[in-house]
Coordinates of N, CA and C and ligand atoms in Angstrom, one line a residue:
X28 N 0.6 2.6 -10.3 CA -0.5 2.5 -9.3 C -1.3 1.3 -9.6
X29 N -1.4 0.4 -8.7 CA -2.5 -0.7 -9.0 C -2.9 -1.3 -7.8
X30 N -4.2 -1.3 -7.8 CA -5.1 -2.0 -6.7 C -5.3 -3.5 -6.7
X31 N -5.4 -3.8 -5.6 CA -6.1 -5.5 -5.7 C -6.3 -5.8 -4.3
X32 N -6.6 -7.3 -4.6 CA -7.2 -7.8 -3.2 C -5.6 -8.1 -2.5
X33 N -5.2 -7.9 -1.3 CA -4.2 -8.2 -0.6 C -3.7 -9.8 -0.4
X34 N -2.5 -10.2 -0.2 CA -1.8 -11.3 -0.1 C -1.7 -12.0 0.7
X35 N -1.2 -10.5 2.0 CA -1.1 -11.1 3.1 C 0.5 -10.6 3.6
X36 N 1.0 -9.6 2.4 CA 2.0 -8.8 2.7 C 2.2 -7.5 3.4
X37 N 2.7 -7.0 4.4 CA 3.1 -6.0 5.3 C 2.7 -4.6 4.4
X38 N 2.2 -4.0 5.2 CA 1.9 -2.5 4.4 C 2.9 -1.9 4.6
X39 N 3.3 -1.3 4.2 CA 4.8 -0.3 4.6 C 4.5 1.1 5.8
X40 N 3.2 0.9 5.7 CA 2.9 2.4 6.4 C 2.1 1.7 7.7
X41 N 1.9 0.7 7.5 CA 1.2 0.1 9.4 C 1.6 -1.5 10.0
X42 N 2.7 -1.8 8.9 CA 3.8 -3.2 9.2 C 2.7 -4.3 9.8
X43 N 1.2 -4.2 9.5 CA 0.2 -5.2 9.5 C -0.2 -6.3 8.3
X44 N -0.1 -7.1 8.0 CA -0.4 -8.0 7.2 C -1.5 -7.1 6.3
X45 N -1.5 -7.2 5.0 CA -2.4 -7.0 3.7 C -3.2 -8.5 3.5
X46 N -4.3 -8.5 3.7 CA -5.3 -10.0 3.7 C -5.9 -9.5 2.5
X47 N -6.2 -11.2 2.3 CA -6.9 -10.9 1.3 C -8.1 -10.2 1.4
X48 N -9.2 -10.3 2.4 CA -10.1 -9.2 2.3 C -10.0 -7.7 2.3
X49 N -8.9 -7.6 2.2 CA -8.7 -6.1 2.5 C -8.1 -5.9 0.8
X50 N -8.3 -4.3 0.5 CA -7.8 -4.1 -0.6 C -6.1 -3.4 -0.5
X51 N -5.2 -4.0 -1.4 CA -3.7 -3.2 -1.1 C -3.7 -2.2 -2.2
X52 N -2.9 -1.2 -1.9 CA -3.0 -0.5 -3.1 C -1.4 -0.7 -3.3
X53 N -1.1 -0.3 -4.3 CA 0.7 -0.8 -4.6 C 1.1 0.4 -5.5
X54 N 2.0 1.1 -5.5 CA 2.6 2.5 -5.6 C 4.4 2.4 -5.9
X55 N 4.8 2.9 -7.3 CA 5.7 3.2 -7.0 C 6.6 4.0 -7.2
X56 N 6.2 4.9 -6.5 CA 6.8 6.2 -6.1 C 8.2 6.8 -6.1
X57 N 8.7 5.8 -5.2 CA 10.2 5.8 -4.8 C 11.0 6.0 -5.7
X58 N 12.3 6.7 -5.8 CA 13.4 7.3 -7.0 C 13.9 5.6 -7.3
X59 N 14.1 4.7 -6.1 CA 14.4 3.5 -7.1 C 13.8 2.7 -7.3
X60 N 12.8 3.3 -7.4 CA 11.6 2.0 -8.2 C 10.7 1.0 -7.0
X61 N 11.3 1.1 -5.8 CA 10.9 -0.1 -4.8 C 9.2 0.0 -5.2
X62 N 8.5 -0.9 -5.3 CA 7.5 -1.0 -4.8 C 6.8 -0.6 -3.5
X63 N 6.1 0.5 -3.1 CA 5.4 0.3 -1.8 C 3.8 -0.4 -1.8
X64 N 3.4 -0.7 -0.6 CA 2.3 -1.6 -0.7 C 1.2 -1.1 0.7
X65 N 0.1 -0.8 0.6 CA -0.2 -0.1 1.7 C -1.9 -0.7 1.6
X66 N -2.7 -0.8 3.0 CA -4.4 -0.7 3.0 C -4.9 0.3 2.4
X67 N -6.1 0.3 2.1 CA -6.8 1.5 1.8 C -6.3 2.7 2.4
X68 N -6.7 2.4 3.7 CA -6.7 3.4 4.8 C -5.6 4.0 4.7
X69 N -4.5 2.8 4.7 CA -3.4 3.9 5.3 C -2.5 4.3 3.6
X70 N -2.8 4.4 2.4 CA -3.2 4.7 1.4 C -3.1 6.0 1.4
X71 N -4.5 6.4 1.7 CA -5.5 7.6 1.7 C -4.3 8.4 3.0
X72 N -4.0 8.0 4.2 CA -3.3 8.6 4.8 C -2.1 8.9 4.2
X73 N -1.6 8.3 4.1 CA 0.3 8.3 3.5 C -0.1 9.5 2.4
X74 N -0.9 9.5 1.4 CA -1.1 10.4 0.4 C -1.3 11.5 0.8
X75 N -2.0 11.8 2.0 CA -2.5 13.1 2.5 C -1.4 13.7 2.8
X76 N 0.2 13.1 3.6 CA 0.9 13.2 3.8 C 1.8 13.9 2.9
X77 N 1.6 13.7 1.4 CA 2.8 13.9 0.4 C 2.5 15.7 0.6
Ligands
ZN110 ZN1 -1.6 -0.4 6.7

């Protein structure tokens, strides 16, 4: 799990650009390791989900 300021890379959960003003949060969850990368927001959503 690690937070930061965004790149400018696609969130996996709203396929919107991650800016730098925005915070990404980066997770990796997945059985093969992929990296996911998500906004706050949709973060906090995706997780409500699990
Ligand atoms: Zn998003």
């Amino acid at each position: 799990m690690f937070v930061g300021w965004g790149n400018g890379r696609a969130c996996d959960a709203c396929d919107q650009a991650i800016t730098a003003a925005e915070l990404e949060y980066e997770t990796d969850v997945l059985p093969d390791g992929r990296p996911l990368h998500f906004h706050q927001k949709c973060f906090a959503t995706w997780e409500a989900e699990l």
